[in-house]
Amino acid sequence: MLMQAQQAPREPAPARSRPGSIVRRLVVFALGLAVPILIFGGVVLWQFAGAARARLEGEALGRARMEAAAVDREIANLVATLESLSLANALQRGDVTAFREQVQELSRRSGLPATLRDPDGRRLIDLGAEPMPERLDAADEAALAGRPSVSGVVDGRFRVTVPVQRRGGDAVLYLLSFSLPTSRIRDVLAAGGVP
């Protein structure tokens, strides 16, 4: 019996692996790889979106500046035309009848109705389809102060007005205006490649 007691030592049983432990380790490993990649991708996309937004804002600002410059040029051309017309000899000597012929020809060629009013707002010449009211507004007040002015839009039209003063004088004799439809500005923008 003694022999039996001295039996050879038993070999330890092999360690049992827990079910799913390898799967769990692989999942943790995969997440360890994927999470930094996803975070990096998110940061790159965020920066790309910011750069695209900045580019679009820059393009929109540039386009708005081009549109504003085109409108400013059109209004400056109309002011220059009116200021040249205000120097007409007939108007300078107060001959409204003779001046009417000149302004009618210009209105016919330009397609813009012209209006001549006295400083109180009474119409002396009104070539528009719809007569202007005989009252002064804020734009007229600026013209009476000796500066060209542009009115706000009323009934789909706006008005460019210049003061008519005697050569070398300061007193405003008349207010000379073109009445423009807002479609004229749309046409100016479209001619410049702006839809």
Coordinates of C-alpha atoms in Angstrom, one line a residue:
M1 CA 0.0 0.0 0.0
L2 CA 2.7 2.1 0.6
M3 CA 3.4 2.0 -2.9
Q4 CA 0.1 3.2 -3.7
A5 CA 0.6 6.1 -1.5
Q6 CA 3.7 7.1 -3.3
Q7 CA 2.1 7.2 -6.6
A8 CA 3.5 9.4 -9.1
P9 CA 2.5 13.0 -8.7
R10 CA -0.4 14.0 -10.7
E11 CA 0.2 16.4 -13.5
P12 CA -1.8 19.5 -13.1
A13 CA -4.8 19.7 -15.2
P14 CA -4.6 22.0 -18.1
A15 CA -6.1 25.5 -17.4
R16 CA -9.5 25.8 -18.8
S17 CA -10.1 28.8 -20.9
R18 CA -13.2 30.7 -20.0
P19 CA -15.7 30.7 -22.8
G20 CA -15.7 33.9 -24.8
S21 CA -12.5 35.3 -23.3
I22 CA -10.7 35.3 -26.7
V23 CA -13.8 36.9 -28.4
R24 CA -13.9 39.5 -25.7
R25 CA -10.2 40.3 -26.1
L26 CA -10.6 40.6 -29.8
V27 CA -13.5 43.0 -29.4
V28 CA -11.5 45.2 -27.0
F29 CA -8.6 45.1 -29.4
A30 CA -10.8 46.1 -32.4
L31 CA -12.4 48.9 -30.4
G32 CA -8.9 50.0 -29.4
L33 CA -8.0 50.3 -33.1
A34 CA -11.3 51.7 -34.4
V35 CA -12.0 54.5 -31.8
P36 CA -8.9 56.6 -32.5
I37 CA -9.5 56.2 -36.2
L38 CA -13.1 57.4 -35.9
I39 CA -12.0 60.3 -33.7
F40 CA -9.3 61.3 -36.2
G41 CA -11.8 61.0 -39.1
G42 CA -14.3 63.2 -37.2
V43 CA -11.7 65.9 -36.6
V44 CA -10.7 65.8 -40.3
L45 CA -14.4 66.1 -41.4
W46 CA -15.0 69.0 -38.9
Q47 CA -12.0 70.9 -40.3
F48 CA -13.0 70.2 -43.9
A49 CA -16.6 71.5 -43.2
G50 CA -15.1 74.6 -41.5
A51 CA -12.8 75.3 -44.5
A52 CA -15.7 74.7 -47.0
R53 CA -17.9 77.1 -45.0
A54 CA -15.2 79.8 -44.9
R55 CA -14.7 79.4 -48.7
L56 CA -18.4 79.7 -49.4
E57 CA -18.7 82.8 -47.1
G58 CA -15.8 84.4 -48.9
E59 CA -17.3 83.7 -52.3
A60 CA -20.7 85.1 -51.2
L61 CA -19.0 88.2 -49.8
G62 CA -17.0 88.7 -53.0
R63 CA -20.2 88.3 -55.1
A64 CA -22.1 90.8 -52.9
R65 CA -19.3 93.3 -53.3
M66 CA -19.4 92.9 -57.1
E67 CA -23.2 93.3 -57.1
A68 CA -22.9 96.4 -55.0
A69 CA -20.2 97.9 -57.2
A70 CA -22.4 97.2 -60.3
V71 CA -25.4 99.0 -58.7
D72 CA -23.2 101.9 -57.6
R73 CA -21.8 102.3 -61.1
E74 CA -25.3 102.4 -62.6
I75 CA -26.5 105.0 -60.1
A76 CA -23.3 107.0 -60.5
N77 CA -23.9 107.0 -64.3
L78 CA -27.5 108.2 -63.8
V79 CA -26.3 110.9 -61.4
A80 CA -23.7 112.1 -63.9
T81 CA -26.3 112.2 -66.7
L82 CA -28.7 114.2 -64.5
E83 CA -26.0 116.6 -63.4
S84 CA -25.0 117.2 -67.0
L85 CA -28.6 117.7 -68.0
S86 CA -29.0 120.2 -65.1
L87 CA -26.4 122.4 -66.7
A88 CA -28.6 122.8 -69.9
N89 CA -28.8 126.5 -70.9
A90 CA -32.6 126.4 -71.1
L91 CA -32.8 125.2 -67.5
Q92 CA -30.3 127.6 -66.3
R93 CA -32.2 130.5 -67.7
G94 CA -35.5 129.1 -66.4
D95 CA -37.0 128.2 -69.8
V96 CA -38.9 125.0 -68.7
T97 CA -40.7 124.7 -72.1
A98 CA -37.4 124.6 -74.1
F99 CA -35.9 122.2 -71.5
R100 CA -38.9 119.9 -71.8
E101 CA -37.9 119.1 -75.4
Q102 CA -34.4 118.2 -74.4
V103 CA -35.5 116.0 -71.5
Q104 CA -38.2 114.3 -73.6
E105 CA -35.5 113.2 -76.1
L106 CA -33.3 111.9 -73.3
S107 CA -36.1 110.1 -71.7
R108 CA -37.1 108.5 -75.0
R109 CA -33.6 107.3 -75.6
S110 CA -32.9 106.1 -72.1
G111 CA -36.3 104.7 -71.4
L112 CA -36.3 106.5 -68.1
P113 CA -39.0 108.9 -67.2
A114 CA -37.7 112.3 -66.1
T115 CA -39.3 114.7 -63.7
L116 CA -38.5 118.3 -63.0
R117 CA -39.9 119.8 -59.8
D118 CA -39.6 123.1 -58.0
P119 CA -38.1 123.2 -54.5
D120 CA -41.7 122.9 -53.1
G121 CA -42.3 119.7 -54.9
R122 CA -44.6 121.0 -57.6
R123 CA -44.2 119.1 -60.9
L124 CA -43.1 121.2 -63.8
I125 CA -42.3 118.3 -66.1
D126 CA -43.3 114.7 -65.4
L127 CA -42.7 112.2 -68.2
G128 CA -43.6 109.2 -66.2
A129 CA -46.6 107.0 -66.8
E130 CA -47.6 107.5 -63.2
P131 CA -47.2 111.1 -61.9
M132 CA -45.0 111.6 -58.9
P133 CA -46.7 112.9 -55.8
E134 CA -46.3 116.6 -55.1
R135 CA -44.6 116.2 -51.8
L136 CA -41.0 116.0 -50.7
D137 CA -39.5 113.0 -49.0
A138 CA -36.2 112.4 -47.3
A139 CA -34.3 111.9 -50.6
D140 CA -35.7 115.2 -51.8
E141 CA -34.5 116.9 -48.6
A142 CA -31.0 115.6 -49.4
A143 CA -31.2 117.0 -52.9
L144 CA -32.4 120.4 -51.5
A145 CA -29.3 120.4 -49.4
G146 CA -27.3 120.3 -52.6
R147 CA -26.5 116.5 -52.8
P148 CA -27.6 113.9 -55.3
S149 CA -29.9 111.4 -53.7
V150 CA -31.6 108.0 -54.2
S151 CA -35.0 107.3 -52.8
G152 CA -36.3 104.1 -51.3
V153 CA -38.4 101.7 -53.4
V154 CA -42.0 102.8 -53.8
D155 CA -44.4 100.8 -56.0
G156 CA -41.5 98.9 -57.6
R157 CA -39.6 102.1 -58.5
F158 CA -37.0 104.3 -57.0
R159 CA -35.9 107.8 -57.9
V160 CA -32.4 109.3 -58.5
T161 CA -32.6 113.1 -57.9
V162 CA -30.0 115.8 -58.4
P163 CA -30.4 119.5 -57.4
V164 CA -30.4 122.1 -60.2
Q165 CA -28.4 125.1 -59.1
R166 CA -27.3 128.2 -61.0
R167 CA -23.8 127.9 -62.2
G168 CA -21.7 129.3 -59.4
G169 CA -24.7 129.5 -57.0
D170 CA -25.8 127.6 -54.0
A171 CA -29.6 128.0 -54.2
V172 CA -31.5 125.0 -55.5
L173 CA -33.8 126.1 -58.4
Y174 CA -35.2 122.7 -59.3
L175 CA -35.1 119.0 -58.5
L176 CA -34.3 116.8 -61.6
S177 CA -35.1 113.1 -61.3
F178 CA -35.1 109.8 -63.1
S179 CA -37.6 107.3 -61.9
L180 CA -36.3 103.7 -62.3
P181 CA -38.0 100.4 -62.0
T182 CA -36.3 97.9 -59.8
S183 CA -36.1 95.6 -62.8
R184 CA -33.4 98.0 -64.1
I185 CA -31.1 97.0 -61.3
R186 CA -31.9 93.3 -61.9
D187 CA -30.9 93.9 -65.6
V188 CA -27.7 95.5 -64.5
L189 CA -26.9 92.6 -62.2
A190 CA -27.7 90.1 -64.9
A191 CA -25.5 91.9 -67.5
G192 CA -22.7 91.6 -65.0
G193 CA -23.1 87.8 -64.8
V194 CA -25.1 87.9 -61.6
P195 CA -28.4 85.9 -61.7

